Tab-separated table of C-alpha atoms and ligand atoms in Angstrom:
chain	number	residue	atom	x	y	z
T	1	MET	CA	-11.804	-36.895	-0.535
T	2	THR	CA	-12.786	-33.234	-0.933
T	3	HIS	CA	-13.656	-31.291	2.243
T	4	SER	CA	-16.706	-29.148	1.629
T	5	ILE	CA	-16.946	-25.680	3.322
T	6	ARG	CA	-19.833	-23.208	2.975
T	7	THR	CA	-19.499	-19.504	3.762
T	8	GLN	CA	-20.795	-16.164	2.665
T	9	VAL	CA	-17.435	-14.556	1.493
T	10	ALA	CA	-14.236	-16.396	0.485
T	11	ILE	CA	-11.299	-14.208	1.008
T	12	VAL	CA	-8.209	-15.194	-1.098
T	13	GLY	CA	-4.948	-13.769	0.370
T	14	ALA	CA	-4.156	-12.822	3.965
T	15	GLY	CA	-2.168	-9.685	3.405
T	16	PRO	CA	-3.425	-6.442	5.065
T	17	ALA	CA	-6.372	-6.247	2.542
T	18	GLY	CA	-7.695	-9.686	3.208
T	19	LEU	CA	-7.150	-9.481	6.921
T	20	LEU	CA	-8.918	-6.144	7.336
T	21	LEU	CA	-11.759	-7.232	5.178
T	22	GLY	CA	-12.097	-10.388	7.341
T	23	GLN	CA	-12.269	-8.238	10.455
T	24	LEU	CA	-14.689	-5.718	9.145
T	25	LEU	CA	-17.076	-8.538	7.923
T	26	HIS	CA	-16.832	-10.285	11.371
T	27	LYS	CA	-17.872	-7.004	13.067
T	28	ALA	CA	-20.848	-6.872	10.660
T	29	GLY	CA	-21.816	-10.475	11.329
T	30	ILE	CA	-20.895	-11.705	7.865
T	31	ASP	CA	-19.118	-15.067	7.679
T	32	ALA	CA	-15.854	-15.263	5.761
T	33	VAL	CA	-13.265	-18.117	5.280
T	34	MET	CA	-9.736	-16.954	4.350
T	35	VAL	CA	-7.252	-18.809	2.112
T	36	GLU	CA	-3.576	-17.928	2.034
T	37	ARG	CA	-0.789	-19.428	-0.108
T	38	GLN	CA	2.043	-18.702	2.388
T	39	SER	CA	2.590	-19.379	6.108
T	40	PRO	CA	1.787	-16.746	8.815
T	41	ASP	CA	5.570	-16.161	9.385
T	42	TYR	CA	6.261	-15.641	5.702
T	43	VAL	CA	3.454	-13.070	5.553
T	44	LEU	CA	4.843	-11.223	8.581
T	45	GLY	CA	8.340	-11.274	7.159
T	46	ARG	CA	7.532	-8.811	4.381
T	47	ILE	CA	8.684	-5.300	5.095
T	48	ARG	CA	6.705	-2.579	3.451
T	49	ALA	CA	5.812	1.084	3.855
T	50	GLY	CA	4.580	2.430	7.201
T	51	VAL	CA	2.694	5.679	6.930
T	52	LEU	CA	-1.126	5.411	7.690
T	53	GLU	CA	-3.616	8.043	6.653
T	54	GLN	CA	-6.360	9.130	9.053
T	55	VAL	CA	-8.929	7.122	7.054
T	56	THR	CA	-6.779	3.989	7.519
T	57	MET	CA	-6.421	4.645	11.352
T	58	ASP	CA	-10.138	5.052	11.657
T	59	LEU	CA	-10.723	1.723	9.843
T	60	LEU	CA	-8.230	-0.104	12.038
T	61	ASP	CA	-10.135	1.334	14.966
T	62	GLU	CA	-13.521	0.249	13.417
T	63	ALA	CA	-12.006	-3.249	12.909
T	64	GLY	CA	-11.050	-3.268	16.610
T	65	VAL	CA	-7.394	-3.508	16.056
T	66	GLY	CA	-6.202	0.097	16.665
T	67	ALA	CA	-4.945	-0.181	20.341
T	68	ARG	CA	-1.285	-1.044	19.693
T	69	MET	CA	-1.165	1.391	16.805
T	70	HIS	CA	-2.256	4.143	19.169
T	71	ARG	CA	0.200	3.085	21.784
T	72	ASP	CA	3.294	2.339	19.785
T	73	GLY	CA	2.750	4.319	16.433
T	74	LEU	CA	4.310	7.686	15.951
T	75	VAL	CA	2.002	10.637	15.161
T	76	HIS	CA	3.639	12.955	12.518
T	77	SER	CA	2.259	16.300	11.832
T	78	GLY	CA	4.682	17.100	9.019
T	79	PHE	CA	7.736	16.001	6.928
T	80	ASP	CA	10.734	17.593	5.334
T	81	MET	CA	11.581	18.058	1.699
T	82	LEU	CA	15.346	18.371	0.771
T	83	PHE	CA	16.452	19.739	-2.571
T	84	ALA	CA	19.185	22.063	-3.756
T	85	GLY	CA	20.898	21.466	-0.450
T	86	GLN	CA	18.016	23.064	1.596
T	87	ARG	CA	15.468	21.363	3.792
T	88	HIS	CA	11.848	22.782	3.785
T	89	ARG	CA	9.047	21.504	6.152
T	90	VAL	CA	5.561	20.522	4.952
T	91	ASP	CA	3.414	21.333	7.944
T	92	LEU	CA	0.619	18.745	7.380
T	93	ALA	CA	-1.327	19.774	10.483
T	94	ALA	CA	-1.233	23.495	9.836
T	95	LEU	CA	-2.037	23.074	6.065
T	96	THR	CA	-5.012	20.612	6.534
T	97	GLY	CA	-6.877	21.964	9.623
T	98	GLY	CA	-5.051	19.601	12.171
T	99	GLN	CA	-4.700	16.333	10.294
T	100	ASN	CA	-1.788	14.166	10.928
T	101	VAL	CA	-0.385	10.725	9.686
T	102	MET	CA	0.659	7.712	11.702
T	103	VAL	CA	3.996	6.092	11.217
T	104	TYR	CA	3.380	2.404	12.030
T	105	GLY	CA	4.858	-0.410	9.953
T	106	GLN	CA	2.727	-2.537	7.723
T	107	THR	CA	4.213	-5.575	9.489
T	108	GLU	CA	2.691	-4.419	12.772
T	109	VAL	CA	-0.645	-3.683	11.065
T	110	THR	CA	-0.695	-7.225	9.794
T	111	ARG	CA	0.355	-8.741	13.067
T	112	ASP	CA	-2.515	-6.954	14.970
T	113	LEU	CA	-5.013	-8.098	12.353
T	114	MET	CA	-3.734	-11.667	12.416
T	115	ASP	CA	-3.883	-11.790	16.220
T	116	ALA	CA	-7.445	-10.474	16.174
T	117	ARG	CA	-8.521	-13.066	13.627
T	118	THR	CA	-6.971	-15.853	15.727
T	119	GLN	CA	-8.518	-14.526	18.884
T	120	ALA	CA	-11.937	-14.447	17.330
T	121	GLY	CA	-11.416	-18.048	16.127
T	122	LEU	CA	-12.180	-17.157	12.517
T	123	PRO	CA	-11.330	-19.926	9.926
T	124	SER	CA	-8.040	-19.365	7.943
T	125	TYR	CA	-6.252	-21.819	5.758
T	126	TYR	CA	-2.593	-20.980	5.429
T	127	GLU	CA	-0.141	-22.717	3.098
T	128	ALA	CA	-3.025	-23.494	0.603
T	129	GLN	CA	-1.699	-24.880	-2.740
T	130	ASP	CA	-3.013	-24.483	-6.221
T	131	VAL	CA	-5.771	-22.096	-5.239
T	132	GLN	CA	-8.422	-21.717	-7.933
T	133	VAL	CA	-11.403	-19.245	-8.125
T	134	LEU	CA	-14.353	-20.865	-10.053
T	135	ASP	CA	-17.860	-19.965	-11.365
T	136	PHE	CA	-17.822	-16.254	-10.278
T	137	ASP	CA	-19.796	-15.350	-13.283
T	138	THR	CA	-22.688	-17.396	-11.703
T	139	ASP	CA	-24.604	-16.997	-8.367
T	140	HIS	CA	-22.602	-19.949	-6.969
T	141	PRO	CA	-18.807	-19.154	-7.001
T	142	ARG	CA	-16.421	-21.557	-5.514
T	143	VAL	CA	-12.785	-21.545	-4.269
T	144	TRP	CA	-10.896	-24.816	-4.599
T	145	PHE	CA	-7.389	-25.491	-3.012
T	146	GLN	CA	-5.121	-28.251	-1.615
T	147	LYS	CA	-3.507	-28.420	1.723
T	148	ASP	CA	-1.458	-31.174	3.194
T	149	GLY	CA	-2.383	-33.496	0.331
T	150	GLU	CA	-6.128	-33.031	0.754
T	151	SER	CA	-8.646	-31.054	-1.379
T	152	TYR	CA	-10.937	-28.448	-0.095
T	153	GLU	CA	-13.867	-26.716	-1.844
T	154	ILE	CA	-15.484	-23.478	-0.495
T	155	ALA	CA	-18.989	-22.782	-1.758
T	156	CYS	CA	-19.707	-19.122	-1.172
T	157	ASP	CA	-21.807	-16.090	-2.281
T	158	PHE	CA	-18.716	-13.844	-3.224
T	159	ILE	CA	-15.067	-14.146	-3.622
T	160	ALA	CA	-12.831	-11.184	-2.348
T	161	GLY	CA	-9.520	-11.263	-4.485
T	162	CYS	CA	-7.065	-9.869	-1.990
T	163	ASP	CA	-4.034	-11.930	-3.172
T	164	GLY	CA	-1.771	-9.133	-4.187
T	165	PHE	CA	-0.110	-8.269	-7.514
T	166	HIS	CA	1.051	-11.852	-8.340
T	167	GLY	CA	-2.160	-13.503	-7.224
T	168	ILE	CA	-4.410	-15.775	-9.231
T	169	CYS	CA	-7.703	-13.769	-8.771
T	170	ARG	CA	-6.851	-11.070	-11.392
T	171	ALA	CA	-5.252	-13.627	-13.633
T	172	SER	CA	-8.443	-15.787	-13.647
T	173	VAL	CA	-10.571	-13.100	-15.289
T	174	PRO	CA	-11.013	-13.478	-19.018
T	175	ARG	CA	-8.556	-11.107	-20.817
T	176	ALA	CA	-11.314	-9.485	-22.864
T	177	ALA	CA	-13.146	-8.432	-19.688
T	178	ILE	CA	-10.268	-6.485	-18.111
T	179	LYS	CA	-8.202	-3.498	-18.925
T	180	GLU	CA	-4.829	-2.960	-17.384
T	181	PHE	CA	-2.829	0.346	-17.293
T	182	GLU	CA	0.894	0.109	-16.384
T	183	LYS	CA	4.040	2.151	-16.114
T	184	VAL	CA	7.315	0.637	-14.870
T	185	TYR	CA	9.888	3.279	-13.697
T	186	PRO	CA	13.454	2.902	-14.811
T	187	PHE	CA	15.005	2.606	-11.315
T	188	GLY	CA	14.281	0.903	-7.998
T	189	TRP	CA	14.419	1.577	-4.356
T	190	LEU	CA	17.280	0.035	-2.309
T	191	GLY	CA	15.911	-0.226	1.309
T	192	VAL	CA	17.753	-0.736	4.616
T	193	LEU	CA	16.209	-1.290	8.062
T	194	SER	CA	18.570	-0.717	10.940
T	195	ASP	CA	18.314	-0.626	14.779
T	196	THR	CA	19.605	2.935	14.987
T	197	PRO	CA	17.842	6.136	16.085
T	198	PRO	CA	16.190	7.982	12.996
T	199	VAL	CA	18.283	10.913	11.610
T	200	HIS	CA	15.346	13.207	12.155
T	201	HIS	CA	12.057	13.030	14.166
T	202	GLU	CA	10.085	13.293	10.948
T	203	LEU	CA	10.580	11.824	7.431
T	204	ILE	CA	12.887	13.528	4.901
T	205	TYR	CA	12.205	13.130	1.166
T	206	VAL	CA	15.325	14.020	-0.781
T	207	ASN	CA	15.787	15.166	-4.332
T	208	SER	CA	19.612	15.170	-4.967
T	209	GLU	CA	21.813	15.347	-7.998
T	210	ARG	CA	22.768	11.804	-7.184
T	211	GLY	CA	19.113	10.573	-7.054
T	212	PHE	CA	16.262	10.263	-4.587
T	213	ALA	CA	16.692	9.267	-0.929
T	214	LEU	CA	14.139	8.864	1.892
T	215	CYS	CA	14.830	8.828	5.633
T	216	SER	CA	11.995	7.038	7.370
T	217	GLN	CA	11.556	5.239	10.600
T	218	ARG	CA	9.663	2.528	12.545
T	219	SER	CA	10.321	3.717	16.086
T	220	ALA	CA	12.628	5.968	18.148
T	221	THR	CA	15.263	3.196	17.945
T	222	ARG	CA	14.541	1.675	14.344
T	223	SER	CA	15.220	3.485	10.992
T	224	ARG	CA	14.215	2.800	7.454
T	225	TYR	CA	16.191	4.411	4.709
T	226	TYR	CA	15.985	4.125	0.923
T	227	LEU	CA	18.061	5.099	-1.993
T	228	GLN	CA	17.109	5.365	-5.682
T	229	VAL	CA	19.318	2.834	-7.633
T	230	PRO	CA	19.297	1.473	-11.152
T	231	MET	CA	17.252	-1.750	-11.345
T	232	THR	CA	20.398	-3.385	-12.627
T	233	ASP	CA	22.102	-3.109	-9.315
T	234	THR	CA	22.375	-6.268	-7.108
T	235	LEU	CA	22.418	-6.514	-3.320
T	236	ASP	CA	26.019	-7.739	-3.393
T	237	GLN	CA	27.098	-4.463	-4.765
T	238	TRP	CA	25.624	-2.613	-1.626
T	239	SER	CA	27.490	-3.416	1.520
T	240	ASP	CA	26.191	-1.568	4.484
T	241	ASP	CA	29.194	0.840	4.294
T	242	ALA	CA	28.528	1.608	0.693
T	243	PHE	CA	24.826	2.284	1.558
T	244	TRP	CA	25.572	4.735	4.375
T	245	ALA	CA	28.299	6.403	2.283
T	246	GLU	CA	25.907	7.075	-0.607
T	247	LEU	CA	23.088	8.165	1.728
T	248	ARG	CA	25.388	10.714	3.348
T	249	LEU	CA	26.216	12.091	-0.134
T	250	ARG	CA	22.556	12.782	-0.788
T	251	LEU	CA	21.773	14.519	2.581
T	252	ASP	CA	22.360	18.088	3.803
T	253	PRO	CA	25.247	18.947	6.207
T	254	GLN	CA	22.895	18.808	9.230
T	255	ALA	CA	21.409	15.309	8.395
T	256	ARG	CA	24.816	14.048	7.550
T	257	ALA	CA	26.091	15.095	11.015
T	258	ASP	CA	23.044	13.643	12.693
T	259	LEU	CA	22.950	10.304	10.922
T	260	VAL	CA	23.659	7.365	13.095
T	261	THR	CA	24.781	4.219	11.121
T	262	GLY	CA	24.809	0.578	12.079
T	263	ALA	CA	24.432	-2.975	10.746
T	264	SER	CA	21.396	-3.411	8.387
T	265	ILE	CA	18.790	-5.954	9.627
T	266	GLU	CA	17.069	-6.076	6.315
T	267	LYS	CA	18.152	-4.924	2.820
T	268	SER	CA	16.254	-5.295	-0.448
T	269	ILE	CA	15.751	-3.746	-3.908
T	270	ALA	CA	12.175	-3.097	-4.998
T	271	PRO	CA	10.888	-2.010	-8.473
T	272	LEU	CA	8.612	1.050	-8.801
T	273	ARG	CA	5.442	0.609	-10.809
T	274	SER	CA	2.074	2.389	-11.411
T	275	PHE	CA	-0.613	-0.149	-12.331
T	276	VAL	CA	-4.418	-0.057	-12.401
T	277	THR	CA	-6.968	-2.714	-13.330
T	278	GLU	CA	-10.350	-1.695	-14.652
T	279	PRO	CA	-12.983	-2.737	-13.582
T	280	MET	CA	-12.486	-4.187	-10.096
T	281	ARG	CA	-15.530	-6.566	-9.997
T	282	PHE	CA	-16.312	-9.435	-12.346
T	283	GLY	CA	-19.683	-10.859	-11.496
T	284	ARG	CA	-19.173	-12.177	-7.946
T	285	LEU	CA	-15.425	-11.747	-7.792
T	286	PHE	CA	-14.092	-8.486	-6.277
T	287	LEU	CA	-10.478	-7.437	-6.527
T	288	ALA	CA	-9.055	-5.336	-3.679
T	289	GLY	CA	-5.680	-3.905	-2.708
T	290	ASP	CA	-2.442	-4.822	-4.691
T	291	ALA	CA	-4.450	-7.419	-6.679
T	292	ALA	CA	-6.019	-4.416	-8.522
T	293	HIS	CA	-3.445	-1.679	-8.333
T	294	ILE	CA	0.079	-0.715	-7.498
T	295	VAL	CA	1.456	2.701	-6.699
T	296	PRO	CA	5.176	3.549	-6.612
T	297	PRO	CA	6.035	3.921	-2.798
T	298	THR	CA	6.768	7.696	-2.934
T	299	GLY	CA	3.981	8.984	-0.662
T	300	ALA	CA	3.118	5.635	0.907
T	301	LYS	CA	-0.272	5.150	-0.603
T	302	GLY	CA	-0.282	1.409	-1.248
T	303	LEU	CA	-1.580	0.159	2.177
T	304	ASN	CA	-3.888	3.109	2.459
T	305	LEU	CA	-5.624	2.368	-0.902
T	306	ALA	CA	-5.912	-1.294	0.037
T	307	ALA	CA	-7.678	-0.146	3.293
T	308	SER	CA	-10.107	2.165	1.420
T	309	ASP	CA	-10.974	-0.614	-1.150
T	310	VAL	CA	-11.823	-2.958	1.631
T	311	LYS	CA	-13.948	-0.328	3.338
T	312	TYR	CA	-16.022	0.148	0.250
T	313	LEU	CA	-16.254	-3.649	-0.171
T	314	SER	CA	-17.313	-4.307	3.349
T	315	GLN	CA	-19.896	-1.593	2.879
T	316	ALA	CA	-21.116	-3.281	-0.338
T	317	LEU	CA	-21.480	-6.587	1.319
T	318	GLN	CA	-23.262	-5.124	4.277
T	319	ASP	CA	-25.705	-3.479	1.858
T	320	PHE	CA	-26.281	-6.874	0.290
T	321	TYR	CA	-26.656	-8.919	3.440
T	322	LEU	CA	-28.287	-6.499	5.831
T	323	GLU	CA	-30.253	-4.189	3.566
T	324	ARG	CA	-30.868	-6.709	0.563
T	325	SER	CA	-29.499	-4.067	-1.792
T	326	GLN	CA	-27.254	-4.542	-4.762
T	327	ALA	CA	-26.341	-0.731	-4.782
T	328	GLY	CA	-22.906	-1.103	-3.022
T	329	ILE	CA	-21.935	-4.000	-5.212
T	330	GLU	CA	-22.867	-2.121	-8.379
T	331	ALA	CA	-21.019	0.939	-7.182
T	332	TYR	CA	-17.935	-0.857	-5.816
T	333	SER	CA	-15.602	-0.668	-8.795
T	334	GLY	CA	-16.352	2.989	-9.598
T	335	ARG	CA	-15.995	4.172	-5.964
T	336	CYS	CA	-12.736	2.464	-5.605
T	337	LEU	CA	-11.236	3.538	-8.901
T	338	ARG	CA	-12.032	7.213	-8.471
T	339	ARG	CA	-10.048	7.343	-5.263
T	340	ILE	CA	-7.285	4.984	-6.728
T	341	TRP	CA	-6.675	7.201	-9.827
T	342	ARG	CA	-6.301	10.233	-7.610
T	343	ALA	CA	-3.690	8.492	-5.419
T	344	GLU	CA	-2.113	7.084	-8.557
T	345	ARG	CA	-1.803	10.417	-9.901
T	346	PHE	CA	-0.194	11.920	-6.787
T	347	SER	CA	2.241	8.855	-6.433
T	348	TRP	CA	3.345	9.225	-10.055
T	349	TRP	CA	3.685	13.016	-9.687
T	350	PHE	CA	5.662	12.812	-6.557
T	351	THR	CA	7.862	10.040	-7.947
T	352	THR	CA	8.708	12.046	-11.077
T	353	LEU	CA	9.359	15.226	-9.220
T	354	MET	CA	11.785	13.629	-6.700
T	355	HIS	CA	13.683	11.077	-8.833
T	356	GLN	CA	16.329	11.350	-11.569
T	357	PHE	CA	15.322	9.681	-14.804
T	358	PRO	CA	18.035	8.146	-17.008
T	359	THR	CA	16.630	10.405	-19.778
T	360	ASP	CA	16.719	13.578	-17.780
T	361	THR	CA	19.023	16.208	-18.982
T	362	ALA	CA	20.412	19.413	-17.157
T	363	ILE	CA	17.114	21.226	-17.904
T	364	ASP	CA	14.907	18.543	-16.293
T	365	ALA	CA	16.921	18.921	-13.090
T	366	ARG	CA	16.529	22.617	-13.031
T	367	LEU	CA	12.837	22.433	-13.881
T	368	LYS	CA	12.181	20.024	-10.888
T	369	GLU	CA	14.123	22.366	-8.639
T	370	ALA	CA	12.049	25.252	-9.754
T	371	GLU	CA	8.815	23.280	-9.250
T	372	LEU	CA	9.954	22.364	-5.671
T	373	ASP	CA	10.923	25.914	-5.014
T	374	TYR	CA	7.572	27.147	-6.185
T	375	LEU	CA	5.664	24.504	-4.130
T	376	MET	CA	7.574	25.176	-0.964
T	377	HIS	CA	7.037	28.887	-1.116
T	378	SER	CA	3.256	28.884	-2.100
T	379	GLN	CA	0.454	28.238	0.359
T	380	ALA	CA	-1.506	26.752	-2.543
T	381	GLY	CA	1.356	24.424	-3.526
T	382	LEU	CA	2.012	23.255	0.071
T	383	ARG	CA	-1.662	22.623	0.636
T	384	SER	CA	-1.941	20.669	-2.503
T	385	ILE	CA	0.891	18.345	-1.261
T	386	ALA	CA	-0.408	18.208	2.198
T	387	GLU	CA	-4.044	17.206	1.327
T	388	ASN	CA	-2.794	14.541	-0.939
T	389	TYR	CA	-0.276	13.192	1.454
T	390	ILE	CA	-2.724	12.967	4.448
T	391	GLY	CA	-5.125	11.135	2.053
T	392	LEU	CA	-8.400	11.915	0.406
T	393	PRO	CA	-11.603	11.362	2.280
T	394	LEU	CA	-13.615	8.227	1.460
T	395	ASN	CA	-16.458	10.242	-0.087
T	396	PHE	CA	-15.194	13.300	-1.756
T	397	GLY	CA	-18.101	14.964	-3.526
T	398	SER	CA	-20.492	13.764	-6.115
T	399	PRO	CA	-19.157	11.951	-9.158
T	400	ALA	CA	-18.015	14.158	-11.978
T	401	ALA	CA	-20.294	14.044	-14.921
T	402	SER	CA	-17.669	12.343	-17.048
T	403	THR	CA	-16.916	9.692	-14.491
T	404	PRO	CA	-17.079	6.324	-16.434
T	405	ALA	CA	-19.497	3.713	-15.149
T	406	PHE	CA	-17.272	0.782	-14.404
Q	501	APR	N1	-3.642	-17.981	-3.156
Q	501	APR	C1	-3.862	-17.496	-1.906
Q	501	APR	N2	-3.127	-16.395	-1.500
Q	501	APR	C2	-2.242	-15.821	-2.409
Q	501	APR	C3	-2.137	-16.336	-3.721
Q	501	APR	C4	-2.926	-17.393	-4.122
Q	501	APR	N3	-2.828	-17.862	-5.387
Q	501	APR	N4	-1.238	-15.471	-4.253
Q	501	APR	C5	-0.830	-14.500	-3.406
Q	501	APR	N5	-1.457	-14.729	-2.174
Q	501	APR	C6	-1.279	-14.018	-0.951
Q	501	APR	C7	0.191	-13.590	-0.778
Q	501	APR	O1	0.959	-14.619	-0.202
Q	501	APR	C8	-0.025	-12.410	0.196
Q	501	APR	O2	0.011	-12.771	1.573
Q	501	APR	O3	-2.046	-12.803	-1.001
Q	501	APR	C9	-1.553	-11.931	-0.034
Q	501	APR	C10	-1.418	-10.491	-0.732
Q	501	APR	O4	-0.930	-9.637	0.221
Q	501	APR	P1	-0.205	-8.250	-0.227
Q	501	APR	O5	0.732	-8.576	-1.452
Q	501	APR	O6	0.359	-7.647	1.025
Q	501	APR	O7	-1.315	-7.391	-0.768
Q	501	APR	P2	-2.537	-6.521	-0.023
Q	501	APR	O8	-3.141	-7.306	1.104
Q	501	APR	O9	-3.380	-5.974	-1.100
Q	501	APR	O10	-1.777	-5.311	0.651
Q	501	APR	C11	-1.458	-4.139	0.069
Q	501	APR	O11	0.854	-4.393	0.376
Q	501	APR	O12	2.406	-4.162	-1.314
Q	501	APR	C12	1.774	-3.553	-0.261
Q	501	APR	O13	1.938	-1.341	-0.857
Q	501	APR	C13	1.036	-2.395	-0.644
Q	501	APR	O14	0.819	-1.730	1.441
Q	501	APR	C14	0.075	-2.357	0.377
Q	501	APR	C15	-0.265	-3.578	0.783
Q	502	PHB	C1	8.637	3.615	4.829
Q	502	PHB	O1	8.841	3.913	5.994
Q	502	PHB	O2	9.012	2.464	4.534
Q	502	PHB	C2	8.154	4.559	3.872
Q	502	PHB	C3	7.692	5.815	4.348
Q	502	PHB	C4	7.197	6.770	3.398
Q	502	PHB	C5	7.158	6.437	2.036
Q	502	PHB	C6	7.627	5.174	1.597
Q	502	PHB	C7	8.077	4.237	2.534
Q	502	PHB	O3	6.763	7.333	1.230
């Protein structure tokens, strides 16, 4: 027997993109059913970046889930850049007319969104198997899946593919209809989470002769650190002691003295990738978040881009249901991609500037140091970093004449 379900929007994937979309649609009075492959605990177990732009904070408020973020999140008005043994502060607030970022882990954002969905009693199917998206090139798309040995079919008006980089939505699009752009970096990030006070009250991005490092945090008592490592490294090569010893070597004397070490509570190695899919809509299937694009984590744009996609998508669906207009749907892909490409550019540039590449020679290291020296001593350079770091607005000017129509 197949259980038949009818809704307006079927959301595939309950990561931050799918959950935020569900909440924004609920606020707008649009029905949605969510289908997720994993269990809620599995989804909450993923540790990812934790810097929210103002646009993302505003969206979480609009979705009605901002209270805990405002209470427990850490407002940061700047960060440090360390190179050639010297630390320099990028004063985000002073450089951008008072804008800040919020340090609040993606796990917490996900938990707040999940709790809100449960409280509102909105339908979600976790641990769904063999999820398939069907007929999205017609006016009657369907999502099919199995759960606990039974079959389910959701008949809907639209499918939102929020199922991440390894999901099935992008993979279900005919190859001839999609263009993918990809760059894989020749190194990874080894991350450690520890219940130790952060080495500094703000983040420190480090360009050192031994490779990139990042000192980040989750709270006044929980730190997150990263080291650039070759992708061939494995976790058993990195004991906690080895991690702290290498981090020390990449820091300046002050940070070295301030660093408090302790047992890791999570340790992982993640690859770095730049990836974009064009377009992001195929008939009645929309891609959003990591399903459509990946940025390397330098600059922490991943979650913020997922949030802006979802904002454009919820606006498009509101145009359709409340105004009977197709305009937002037609514009969705182009609006998303314009903001995505700018964030891709910043993330790629910041990654390249701060990391050592295996092909770099002595001159590359000097050129990067010279660029950093220029940037840190130029108001124009500092402002350029700051305005990209705090995030571009959702609507930034009219489209350039050459903007392709996706
Ligand atoms: N069917 C249903 N759900 C699926 C399927 C599938 N076939 N495949 C994957 N999923 C689920 C995953 O289990 C995951 O929970 O889709 C969800 C996708 O969530 P994320 O990978 O977190 O992607 P997204 O919601 O777009 O969030 C983007 O995550 O990687 C970071 O930097 C990125 O912070 C950004 C954020
Ligand atoms: C993190 O805290 O995990 C983090 C912060 C900033 C980044 C990347 C990751 O640029």
